[in-house]
PDB file of C-alpha atoms in Angstrom:
ATOM      1  CA  MET A   1      74.276  27.869  61.767  1.00  0.00           C
ATOM      2  CA  SER A   2      74.209  26.292  65.242  1.00  0.00           C
ATOM      3  CA  GLY A   3      75.411  27.922  68.413  1.00  0.00           C
ATOM      4  CA  LEU A   4      74.106  30.154  71.174  1.00  0.00           C
ATOM      5  CA  ILE A   5      74.227  33.702  72.463  1.00  0.00           C
ATOM      6  CA  ALA A   6      74.424  33.471  76.250  1.00  0.00           C
ATOM      7  CA  LEU A   7      73.830  36.545  78.397  1.00  0.00           C
ATOM      8  CA  ASP A   8      74.859  37.029  82.011  1.00  0.00           C
ATOM      9  CA  TRP A   9      72.789  40.133  82.773  1.00  0.00           C
ATOM     10  CA  GLY A  10      72.885  41.494  86.284  1.00  0.00           C
ATOM     11  CA  THR A  11      72.296  44.665  88.254  1.00  0.00           C
ATOM     12  CA  SER A  12      75.439  46.509  87.193  1.00  0.00           C
ATOM     13  CA  SER A  13      76.784  44.794  84.090  1.00  0.00           C
ATOM     14  CA  LEU A  14      75.994  42.818  80.954  1.00  0.00           C
ATOM     15  CA  ARG A  15      78.202  40.044  79.611  1.00  0.00           C
ATOM     16  CA  ALA A  16      77.390  38.539  76.227  1.00  0.00           C
ATOM     17  CA  MET A  17      79.012  35.303  75.052  1.00  0.00           C
ATOM     18  CA  ARG A  18      78.825  33.897  71.561  1.00  0.00           C
ATOM     19  CA  MET A  19      79.150  30.126  71.814  1.00  0.00           C
ATOM     20  CA  GLY A  20      79.882  27.681  69.013  1.00  0.00           C
ATOM     21  CA  GLU A  21      78.062  24.432  68.298  1.00  0.00           C
ATOM     22  CA  ASP A  22      80.258  22.586  70.805  1.00  0.00           C
ATOM     23  CA  GLY A  23      79.567  25.043  73.627  1.00  0.00           C
ATOM     24  CA  VAL A  24      82.966  26.721  73.438  1.00  0.00           C
ATOM     25  CA  ILE A  25      82.937  30.498  73.920  1.00  0.00           C
ATOM     26  CA  LEU A  26      84.064  32.131  70.676  1.00  0.00           C
ATOM     27  CA  GLU A  27      83.785  35.766  71.762  1.00  0.00           C
ATOM     28  CA  THR A  28      82.857  37.673  74.909  1.00  0.00           C
ATOM     29  CA  ARG A  29      81.654  41.259  75.105  1.00  0.00           C
ATOM     30  CA  ARG A  30      81.073  43.292  78.280  1.00  0.00           C
ATOM     31  CA  GLN A  31      79.173  46.502  78.881  1.00  0.00           C
ATOM     32  CA  PRO A  32      78.221  48.419  82.075  1.00  0.00           C
ATOM     33  CA  TRP A  33      74.581  48.003  81.094  1.00  0.00           C
ATOM     34  CA  GLY A  34      73.082  46.347  84.111  1.00  0.00           C
ATOM     35  CA  ILE A  35      69.365  46.692  84.685  1.00  0.00           C
ATOM     36  CA  ARG A  36      69.929  49.983  86.539  1.00  0.00           C
ATOM     37  CA  GLN A  37      72.129  51.633  83.913  1.00  0.00           C
ATOM     38  CA  LEU A  38      70.882  51.115  80.369  1.00  0.00           C
ATOM     39  CA  PRO A  39      71.725  53.009  77.180  1.00  0.00           C
ATOM     40  CA  ALA A  40      69.168  55.095  75.337  1.00  0.00           C
ATOM     41  CA  GLY A  41      66.551  52.708  74.004  1.00  0.00           C
ATOM     42  CA  GLY A  42      66.569  50.503  77.081  1.00  0.00           C
ATOM     43  CA  PHE A  43      66.894  46.728  77.154  1.00  0.00           C
ATOM     44  CA  THR A  44      66.287  46.184  73.451  1.00  0.00           C
ATOM     45  CA  ALA A  45      68.931  48.710  72.460  1.00  0.00           C
ATOM     46  CA  ALA A  46      71.433  47.193  74.885  1.00  0.00           C
ATOM     47  CA  LEU A  47      70.874  43.691  73.516  1.00  0.00           C
ATOM     48  CA  ASP A  48      71.096  44.840  69.897  1.00  0.00           C
ATOM     49  CA  ALA A  49      74.318  46.759  70.544  1.00  0.00           C
ATOM     50  CA  VAL A  50      76.110  44.075  72.524  1.00  0.00           C
ATOM     51  CA  THR A  51      75.313  41.414  69.889  1.00  0.00           C
ATOM     52  CA  GLN A  52      75.862  43.604  66.815  1.00  0.00           C
ATOM     53  CA  GLY A  53      77.447  41.679  63.965  1.00  0.00           C
ATOM     54  CA  TRP A  54      76.831  38.279  65.508  1.00  0.00           C
ATOM     55  CA  PRO A  55      74.788  35.651  63.637  1.00  0.00           C
ATOM     56  CA  SER A  56      71.121  35.115  64.369  1.00  0.00           C
ATOM     57  CA  LEU A  57      71.180  32.485  67.116  1.00  0.00           C
ATOM     58  CA  ALA A  58      69.023  31.490  70.061  1.00  0.00           C
ATOM     59  CA  ARG A  59      69.519  33.960  72.924  1.00  0.00           C
ATOM     60  CA  ILE A  60      69.275  32.979  76.587  1.00  0.00           C
ATOM     61  CA  ALA A  61      69.845  35.176  79.643  1.00  0.00           C
ATOM     62  CA  SER A  62      70.095  34.714  83.399  1.00  0.00           C
ATOM     63  CA  GLY A  63      70.380  37.109  86.310  1.00  0.00           C
ATOM     64  CA  MET A  64      68.467  40.201  87.333  1.00  0.00           C
ATOM     65  CA  ILE A  65      67.221  40.639  83.776  1.00  0.00           C
ATOM     66  CA  GLY A  66      64.347  38.367  84.867  1.00  0.00           C
ATOM     67  CA  SER A  67      63.539  40.358  88.002  1.00  0.00           C
ATOM     68  CA  ARG A  68      60.701  42.789  88.601  1.00  0.00           C
ATOM     69  CA  SER A  69      63.056  45.610  87.549  1.00  0.00           C
ATOM     70  CA  GLY A  70      64.392  43.716  84.534  1.00  0.00           C
ATOM     71  CA  TRP A  71      63.275  43.160  80.951  1.00  0.00           C
ATOM     72  CA  ARG A  72      60.315  41.161  82.213  1.00  0.00           C
ATOM     73  CA  GLU A  73      59.626  39.410  85.465  1.00  0.00           C
ATOM     74  CA  VAL A  74      59.982  35.640  85.391  1.00  0.00           C
ATOM     75  CA  ALA A  75      58.484  33.865  88.386  1.00  0.00           C
ATOM     76  CA  TYR A  76      60.743  32.111  90.878  1.00  0.00           C
ATOM     77  CA  LEU A  77      60.681  28.337  91.191  1.00  0.00           C
ATOM     78  CA  ASP A  78      60.143  27.039  94.710  1.00  0.00           C
ATOM     79  CA  LEU A  79      62.583  24.543  96.196  1.00  0.00           C
ATOM     80  CA  PRO A  80      63.447  21.800  95.707  1.00  0.00           C
ATOM     81  CA  ALA A  81      64.407  22.472  92.104  1.00  0.00           C
ATOM     82  CA  GLY A  82      67.098  21.165  89.800  1.00  0.00           C
ATOM     83  CA  ALA A  83      68.371  21.712  86.292  1.00  0.00           C
ATOM     84  CA  ASP A  84      65.483  19.847  84.672  1.00  0.00           C
ATOM     85  CA  GLN A  85      62.881  21.981  86.461  1.00  0.00           C
ATOM     86  CA  LEU A  86      64.714  25.174  85.480  1.00  0.00           C
ATOM     87  CA  ALA A  87      64.881  24.078  81.837  1.00  0.00           C
ATOM     88  CA  ALA A  88      61.148  23.324  81.836  1.00  0.00           C
ATOM     89  CA  ALA A  89      60.338  26.766  83.267  1.00  0.00           C
ATOM     90  CA  LEU A  90      62.393  28.897  80.847  1.00  0.00           C
ATOM     91  CA  ASP A  91      60.451  31.951  79.674  1.00  0.00           C
ATOM     92  CA  THR A  92      60.790  32.472  75.901  1.00  0.00           C
ATOM     93  CA  ARG A  93      59.231  35.572  74.371  1.00  0.00           C
ATOM     94  CA  ASP A  94      60.226  38.345  71.972  1.00  0.00           C
ATOM     95  CA  GLY A  95      63.327  36.508  70.816  1.00  0.00           C
ATOM     96  CA  LEU A  96      64.871  36.133  74.290  1.00  0.00           C
ATOM     97  CA  THR A  97      64.754  33.207  76.717  1.00  0.00           C
ATOM     98  CA  ILE A  98      65.118  34.092  80.401  1.00  0.00           C
ATOM     99  CA  VAL A  99      66.052  31.659  83.181  1.00  0.00           C
ATOM    100  CA  PRO A 100      63.842  31.817  86.302  1.00  0.00           C
ATOM    101  CA  GLY A 101      65.350  32.322  89.726  1.00  0.00           C
ATOM    102  CA  LEU A 102      64.793  30.176  92.809  1.00  0.00           C
ATOM    103  CA  ARG A 103      62.815  30.859  95.973  1.00  0.00           C
ATOM    104  CA  ASN A 104      63.428  29.237  99.330  1.00  0.00           C
ATOM    105  CA  ALA A 105      60.365  29.362 101.595  1.00  0.00           C
ATOM    106  CA  ARG A 106      62.700  28.925 104.542  1.00  0.00           C
ATOM    107  CA  GLY A 107      63.746  32.454 105.268  1.00  0.00           C
ATOM    108  CA  PRO A 108      62.276  33.383 102.837  1.00  0.00           C
ATOM    109  CA  ASP A 109      65.186  33.795 100.431  1.00  0.00           C
ATOM    110  CA  VAL A 110      65.650  34.238  96.678  1.00  0.00           C
ATOM    111  CA  MET A 111      68.354  34.032  94.030  1.00  0.00           C
ATOM    112  CA  ARG A 112      68.686  35.061  90.400  1.00  0.00           C
ATOM    113  CA  GLY A 113      71.735  34.131  88.350  1.00  0.00           C
ATOM    114  CA  GLU A 114      73.339  31.829  90.897  1.00  0.00           C
ATOM    115  CA  GLU A 115      70.990  28.978  89.900  1.00  0.00           C
ATOM    116  CA  THR A 116      72.518  29.038  86.407  1.00  0.00           C
ATOM    117  CA  GLN A 117      76.048  28.960  87.834  1.00  0.00           C
ATOM    118  CA  ILE A 118      75.044  25.943  89.911  1.00  0.00           C
ATOM    119  CA  VAL A 119      73.687  24.144  86.841  1.00  0.00           C
ATOM    120  CA  GLY A 120      76.989  24.891  85.115  1.00  0.00           C
ATOM    121  CA  LEU A 121      78.968  23.556  88.070  1.00  0.00           C
ATOM    122  CA  MET A 122      77.049  20.287  88.004  1.00  0.00           C
ATOM    123  CA  ALA A 123      77.490  20.050  84.231  1.00  0.00           C
ATOM    124  CA  LEU A 124      81.245  20.432  84.607  1.00  0.00           C
ATOM    125  CA  HIS A 125      81.681  18.439  87.839  1.00  0.00           C
ATOM    126  CA  GLU A 126      79.269  15.562  88.434  1.00  0.00           C
ATOM    127  CA  ALA A 127      80.497  15.171  92.024  1.00  0.00           C
ATOM    128  CA  ALA A 128      78.967  18.551  92.892  1.00  0.00           C
ATOM    129  CA  ALA A 129      75.426  17.167  92.507  1.00  0.00           C
ATOM    130  CA  ASP A 130      75.529  16.208  96.213  1.00  0.00           C
ATOM    131  CA  ALA A 131      77.413  18.980  97.936  1.00  0.00           C
ATOM    132  CA  THR A 132      77.398  22.389  99.575  1.00  0.00           C
ATOM    133  CA  VAL A 133      78.255  25.243  97.226  1.00  0.00           C
ATOM    134  CA  LEU A 134      79.412  28.701  98.273  1.00  0.00           C
ATOM    135  CA  LEU A 135      79.191  31.653  95.889  1.00  0.00           C
ATOM    136  CA  PRO A 136      81.005  34.582  97.566  1.00  0.00           C
ATOM    137  CA  GLY A 137      80.158  38.134  96.617  1.00  0.00           C
ATOM    138  CA  THR A 138      78.158  41.199  97.544  1.00  0.00           C
ATOM    139  CA  HIS A 139      75.422  38.827  98.656  1.00  0.00           C
ATOM    140  CA  SER A 140      77.083  35.471  99.344  1.00  0.00           C
ATOM    141  CA  LYS A 141      75.023  32.347  98.740  1.00  0.00           C
ATOM    142  CA  TRP A 142      75.415  29.059 100.603  1.00  0.00           C
ATOM    143  CA  VAL A 143      73.599  26.343  98.659  1.00  0.00           C
ATOM    144  CA  SER A 144      72.778  22.751  99.551  1.00  0.00           C
ATOM    145  CA  LEU A 145      72.517  20.273  96.649  1.00  0.00           C
ATOM    146  CA  ARG A 146      71.044  16.779  96.856  1.00  0.00           C
ATOM    147  CA  GLN A 147      70.965  14.478  93.823  1.00  0.00           C
ATOM    148  CA  GLY A 148      71.240  17.450  91.487  1.00  0.00           C
ATOM    149  CA  SER A 149      68.516  19.562  93.123  1.00  0.00           C
ATOM    150  CA  VAL A 150      68.817  22.718  95.202  1.00  0.00           C
ATOM    151  CA  VAL A 151      67.136  21.827  98.494  1.00  0.00           C
ATOM    152  CA  ASP A 152      68.208  24.795 100.626  1.00  0.00           C
ATOM    153  CA  PHE A 153      70.142  28.044 100.387  1.00  0.00           C
ATOM    154  CA  CYS A 154      70.958  31.049 102.530  1.00  0.00           C
ATOM    155  CA  THR A 155      72.066  34.566 101.582  1.00  0.00           C
ATOM    156  CA  LEU A 156      74.533  36.578 103.680  1.00  0.00           C
ATOM    157  CA  MET A 157      75.091  40.248 102.792  1.00  0.00           C
ATOM    158  CA  THR A 158      78.808  40.072 103.553  1.00  0.00           C
ATOM    159  CA  GLY A 159      80.158  42.149 100.673  1.00  0.00           C
ATOM    160  CA  GLU A 160      77.544  44.874 101.076  1.00  0.00           C
ATOM    161  CA  LEU A 161      78.109  45.062 104.837  1.00  0.00           C
ATOM    162  CA  PHE A 162      81.845  45.355 104.271  1.00  0.00           C
ATOM    163  CA  ALA A 163      81.339  48.305 101.909  1.00  0.00           C
ATOM    164  CA  LEU A 164      78.921  50.023 104.301  1.00  0.00           C
ATOM    165  CA  LEU A 165      81.216  49.612 107.305  1.00  0.00           C
ATOM    166  CA  ARG A 166      84.287  50.784 105.440  1.00  0.00           C
ATOM    167  CA  GLU A 167      82.702  53.750 103.680  1.00  0.00           C
ATOM    168  CA  HIS A 168      79.909  54.884 106.007  1.00  0.00           C
ATOM    169  CA  SER A 169      80.816  53.924 109.574  1.00  0.00           C
ATOM    170  CA  ILE A 170      83.221  55.095 112.242  1.00  0.00           C
ATOM    171  CA  LEU A 171      85.331  52.005 111.527  1.00  0.00           C
ATOM    172  CA  GLY A 172      86.398  53.530 108.220  1.00  0.00           C
ATOM    173  CA  VAL A 173      87.391  56.910 109.642  1.00  0.00           C
ATOM    174  CA  GLY A 174      91.065  57.577 108.997  1.00  0.00           C
ATOM    175  CA  VAL A 175      91.400  54.824 106.391  1.00  0.00           C
ATOM    176  CA  ASP A 176      92.673  55.968 103.007  1.00  0.00           C
ATOM    177  CA  ALA A 177      89.955  55.124 100.462  1.00  0.00           C
ATOM    178  CA  SER A 178      92.635  54.057  97.982  1.00  0.00           C
ATOM    179  CA  VAL A 179      93.980  51.346 100.294  1.00  0.00           C
ATOM    180  CA  THR A 180      93.522  47.888  98.797  1.00  0.00           C
ATOM    181  CA  ALA A 181      93.722  44.485 100.433  1.00  0.00           C
ATOM    182  CA  GLY A 182      97.213  43.359 101.291  1.00  0.00           C
ATOM    183  CA  ASP A 183      97.598  42.537 104.997  1.00  0.00           C
ATOM    184  CA  GLY A 184      97.102  38.791 105.199  1.00  0.00           C
ATOM    185  CA  ASP A 185      97.878  38.673 108.917  1.00  0.00           C
ATOM    186  CA  ALA A 186      95.151  41.231 109.674  1.00  0.00           C
ATOM    187  CA  PHE A 187      92.689  39.259 107.563  1.00  0.00           C
ATOM    188  CA  LEU A 188      93.396  36.000 109.403  1.00  0.00           C
ATOM    189  CA  ASP A 189      93.237  37.832 112.735  1.00  0.00           C
ATOM    190  CA  GLY A 190      89.720  38.964 111.820  1.00  0.00           C
ATOM    191  CA  VAL A 191      88.715  35.435 110.780  1.00  0.00           C
ATOM    192  CA  ARG A 192      89.942  34.036 114.095  1.00  0.00           C
ATOM    193  CA  GLN A 193      88.140  36.722 116.076  1.00  0.00           C
ATOM    194  CA  ALA A 194      84.889  35.706 114.378  1.00  0.00           C
ATOM    195  CA  ARG A 195      85.622  32.004 114.844  1.00  0.00           C
ATOM    196  CA  ASP A 196      86.230  32.463 118.571  1.00  0.00           C
ATOM    197  CA  SER A 197      83.311  34.848 119.184  1.00  0.00           C
ATOM    198  CA  GLY A 198      81.007  32.030 120.290  1.00  0.00           C
ATOM    199  CA  ALA A 199      77.261  32.487 120.423  1.00  0.00           C
ATOM    200  CA  ALA A 200      77.637  36.285 120.488  1.00  0.00           C
ATOM    201  CA  GLY A 201      79.005  36.276 116.949  1.00  0.00           C
ATOM    202  CA  ALA A 202      81.306  38.674 115.140  1.00  0.00           C
ATOM    203  CA  PHE A 203      79.031  41.688 115.638  1.00  0.00           C
ATOM    204  CA  SER A 204      80.121  41.639 119.277  1.00  0.00           C
ATOM    205  CA  ARG A 205      83.685  42.200 118.041  1.00  0.00           C
ATOM    206  CA  LEU A 206      83.038  44.910 115.449  1.00  0.00           C
ATOM    207  CA  PHE A 207      83.696  47.989 117.569  1.00  0.00           C
ATOM    208  CA  ALA A 208      86.900  46.401 118.836  1.00  0.00           C
ATOM    209  CA  THR A 209      88.239  47.227 115.373  1.00  0.00           C
ATOM    210  CA  ARG A 210      88.184  50.898 116.348  1.00  0.00           C
ATOM    211  CA  ALA A 211      89.629  50.224 119.799  1.00  0.00           C
ATOM    212  CA  ARG A 212      92.465  48.165 118.345  1.00  0.00           C
ATOM    213  CA  MET A 213      93.420  51.001 116.021  1.00  0.00           C
ATOM    214  CA  LEU A 214      93.353  53.571 118.849  1.00  0.00           C
ATOM    215  CA  ASP A 215      95.534  51.266 120.954  1.00  0.00           C
ATOM    216  CA  GLY A 216      98.033  50.937 118.125  1.00  0.00           C
ATOM    217  CA  ALA A 217      97.424  47.202 117.743  1.00  0.00           C
ATOM    218  CA  LEU A 218      95.921  47.631 114.275  1.00  0.00           C
ATOM    219  CA  LYS A 219      97.273  49.970 111.617  1.00  0.00           C
ATOM    220  CA  PRO A 220      94.649  52.118 109.869  1.00  0.00           C
ATOM    221  CA  ALA A 221      95.755  50.671 106.525  1.00  0.00           C
ATOM    222  CA  SER A 222      95.041  47.147 107.840  1.00  0.00           C
ATOM    223  CA  ILE A 223      91.451  47.853 108.909  1.00  0.00           C
ATOM    224  CA  PRO A 224      89.881  46.800 105.571  1.00  0.00           C
ATOM    225  CA  ASP A 225      91.609  43.415 105.716  1.00  0.00           C
ATOM    226  CA  TYR A 226      90.684  42.924 109.359  1.00  0.00           C
ATOM    227  CA  LEU A 227      87.040  43.796 108.687  1.00  0.00           C
ATOM    228  CA  SER A 228      87.006  41.497 105.671  1.00  0.00           C
ATOM    229  CA  GLY A 229      88.304  38.646 107.788  1.00  0.00           C
ATOM    230  CA  LEU A 230      85.818  39.358 110.565  1.00  0.00           C
ATOM    231  CA  LEU A 231      82.821  39.325 108.206  1.00  0.00           C
ATOM    232  CA  ILE A 232      83.922  36.337 106.127  1.00  0.00           C
ATOM    233  CA  GLY A 233      84.768  34.495 109.325  1.00  0.00           C
ATOM    234  CA  GLU A 234      81.264  35.245 110.571  1.00  0.00           C
ATOM    235  CA  GLU A 235      79.840  33.540 107.470  1.00  0.00           C
ATOM    236  CA  PHE A 236      81.620  30.322 108.367  1.00  0.00           C
ATOM    237  CA  ARG A 237      80.879  30.608 112.101  1.00  0.00           C
ATOM    238  CA  SER A 238      77.163  31.208 111.572  1.00  0.00           C
ATOM    239  CA  MET A 239      76.823  28.467 108.960  1.00  0.00           C
ATOM    240  CA  GLN A 240      78.557  25.971 111.239  1.00  0.00           C
ATOM    241  CA  ALA A 241      76.403  27.021 114.193  1.00  0.00           C
ATOM    242  CA  ASP A 242      73.192  26.753 112.174  1.00  0.00           C
ATOM    243  CA  GLN A 243      74.127  23.296 110.835  1.00  0.00           C
ATOM    244  CA  ARG A 244      71.968  23.821 107.740  1.00  0.00           C
ATOM    245  CA  MET A 245      74.727  22.892 105.304  1.00  0.00           C
ATOM    246  CA  ARG A 246      76.531  19.559 105.101  1.00  0.00           C
ATOM    247  CA  SER A 247      80.125  19.579 106.301  1.00  0.00           C
ATOM    248  CA  ASP A 248      81.021  15.936 105.619  1.00  0.00           C
ATOM    249  CA  GLN A 249      82.097  16.686 102.035  1.00  0.00           C
ATOM    250  CA  PRO A 250      84.395  19.339 100.514  1.00  0.00           C
ATOM    251  CA  LEU A 251      82.785  22.733 100.002  1.00  0.00           C
ATOM    252  CA  TRP A 252      82.623  23.968  96.389  1.00  0.00           C
ATOM    253  CA  LEU A 253      83.513  27.603  95.652  1.00  0.00           C
ATOM    254  CA  ILE A 254      82.327  29.523  92.586  1.00  0.00           C
ATOM    255  CA  GLY A 255      83.476  33.068  91.949  1.00  0.00           C
ATOM    256  CA  ASP A 256      86.271  35.569  91.492  1.00  0.00           C
ATOM    257  CA  ALA A 257      89.628  33.877  92.062  1.00  0.00           C
ATOM    258  CA  ALA A 258      90.990  36.496  94.477  1.00  0.00           C
ATOM    259  CA  LEU A 259      87.818  36.539  96.577  1.00  0.00           C
ATOM    260  CA  CYS A 260      87.618  32.746  96.591  1.00  0.00           C
ATOM    261  CA  ASN A 261      91.192  32.637  97.853  1.00  0.00           C
ATOM    262  CA  ARG A 262      90.126  34.712 100.866  1.00  0.00           C
ATOM    263  CA  TYR A 263      87.331  32.251 101.562  1.00  0.00           C
ATOM    264  CA  ARG A 264      89.807  29.391 101.136  1.00  0.00           C
ATOM    265  CA  LEU A 265      92.051  30.906 103.823  1.00  0.00           C
ATOM    266  CA  ALA A 266      89.066  31.403 106.115  1.00  0.00           C
ATOM    267  CA  ALA A 267      87.819  27.840 105.573  1.00  0.00           C
ATOM    268  CA  ALA A 268      91.178  26.489 106.740  1.00  0.00           C
ATOM    269  CA  GLU A 269      90.720  28.291 110.075  1.00  0.00           C
ATOM    270  CA  PHE A 270      87.458  26.388 110.517  1.00  0.00           C
ATOM    271  CA  SER A 271      88.972  23.054 109.372  1.00  0.00           C
ATOM    272  CA  ILE A 272      86.608  22.948 106.399  1.00  0.00           C
ATOM    273  CA  GLY A 273      87.799  21.053 103.322  1.00  0.00           C
ATOM    274  CA  LEU A 274      87.362  22.652  99.913  1.00  0.00           C
ATOM    275  CA  ALA A 275      87.022  21.312  96.405  1.00  0.00           C
ATOM    276  CA  PRO A 276      88.992  23.166  93.702  1.00  0.00           C
ATOM    277  CA  ALA A 277      87.595  26.673  93.176  1.00  0.00           C
ATOM    278  CA  VAL A 278      85.667  27.230  89.946  1.00  0.00           C
ATOM    279  CA  ASP A 279      85.986  30.717  88.463  1.00  0.00           C
ATOM    280  CA  ASP A 280      82.945  30.943  86.175  1.00  0.00           C
ATOM    281  CA  THR A 281      80.206  28.443  85.388  1.00  0.00           C
ATOM    282  CA  ALA A 282      77.462  30.716  84.015  1.00  0.00           C
ATOM    283  CA  ALA A 283      78.242  29.934  80.362  1.00  0.00           C
ATOM    284  CA  ALA A 284      78.178  26.181  80.995  1.00  0.00           C
ATOM    285  CA  GLY A 285      74.864  26.530  82.819  1.00  0.00           C
ATOM    286  CA  LEU A 286      73.246  28.582  80.065  1.00  0.00           C
ATOM    287  CA  TRP A 287      74.470  26.096  77.439  1.00  0.00           C
ATOM    288  CA  TRP A 288      73.089  23.134  79.377  1.00  0.00           C
ATOM    289  CA  LEU A 289      69.699  24.774  79.889  1.00  0.00           C
ATOM    290  CA  ALA A 290      69.467  25.803  76.235  1.00  0.00           C
ATOM    291  CA  ARG A 291      70.194  22.235  75.137  1.00  0.00           C
ATOM    292  CA  ALA A 292      67.721  20.743  77.606  1.00  0.00           C
ATOM    293  CA  ALA A 293      65.016  23.104  76.339  1.00  0.00           C
ATOM    294  CA  ARG A 294      65.845  22.249  72.709  1.00  0.00           C
ATOM    295  CA  LEU A 295      66.817  25.792  71.833  1.00  0.00           C
ATOM    296  CA  LEU A 296      69.893  24.478  70.034  1.00  0.00           C
ATOM    297  CA  ASP A 297      70.445  22.448  66.895  1.00  0.00           C
ATOM    298  CA  VAL A 298      72.554  19.904  68.793  1.00  0.00           C
ATOM    299  CA  THR A 299      71.886  16.184  68.631  1.00  0.00           C
ATOM    300  CA  THR A 300      74.389  14.791  71.166  1.00  0.00           C
ATOM    301  CA  PRO A 301      72.585  13.170  74.120  1.00  0.00           C
ATOM    302  CA  ILE A 302      72.120  14.933  77.429  1.00  0.00           C
ATOM    303  CA  SER A 303      71.761  13.118  80.732  1.00  0.00           C
ATOM    304  CA  ALA A 304      68.318  12.968  82.288  1.00  0.00           C
ATOM    305  CA  SER A 305      69.978  13.535  85.660  1.00  0.00           C
ATOM    306  CA  GLY A 306      70.569  17.152  84.752  1.00  0.00           C
ATOM    307  CA  VAL A 307      74.270  17.077  85.507  1.00  0.00           C
ATOM    308  CA  SER A 308      76.031  15.981  82.318  1.00  0.00           C
ATOM    309  CA  SER A 309      77.645  18.417  79.921  1.00  0.00           C
TER     310      SER A 309
END
């Protein structure tokens, strides 16, 4: 039987996908078994449980499972690196293939998991092989691609900073913890404050969040949206100021649809064009890498450029 078991295994969760011989996902299973919260029996028990009843197929995983705290550490590849280099460096032992992460000496900076999403994006959209890609999240990644290779990337801890400011700073005092995002005007106000903050940056405007609330200009319930806008806006302001990423082509977004929509609204305030958002490309990336490494019983040709599906 041909097919693949693809695993997106991160810090807080495990997603297992059984894929058919054509790369279509036949079944998906999710468990809260990230590398920091495993069931009794550890990694092996988690893998056996999440794939129970599935046929014996090649198994490939990406994400923090290959980190120092994961199943086994798989060395980072230094930039520049593309899909072909990743496929050649796959680590196959004990019945599990793990995708290496990438290391950028400029910074320095590292990624694990996002490289597979980028391979999947290029497999699904050939035009993305020369582009800037943004993967929003707890640790947002801005990635520069040239001819199918990652040549630069930068990590911004936007999501983690947002959580820290909301839950553990004076800016969150008086804000109901159950309040969810919903004030679009406050969000855009925050984006514009970051955009117009000049060389000082959005950190020079952070405490004004508190002052605005005390003055009555900002409702306590709107603080999370305002902070979100301020921090996301700072991503765009700092990336434009640094000029590391190309801005002459549409920016590609990969990630949760709701979060990507926030970044789409922010991009408009900076006059940045966007390609259509892509929700999830990890499965496509794992499939491509498995085929390139001949882990699959699939005979259809695959492009040497590393970007064809």
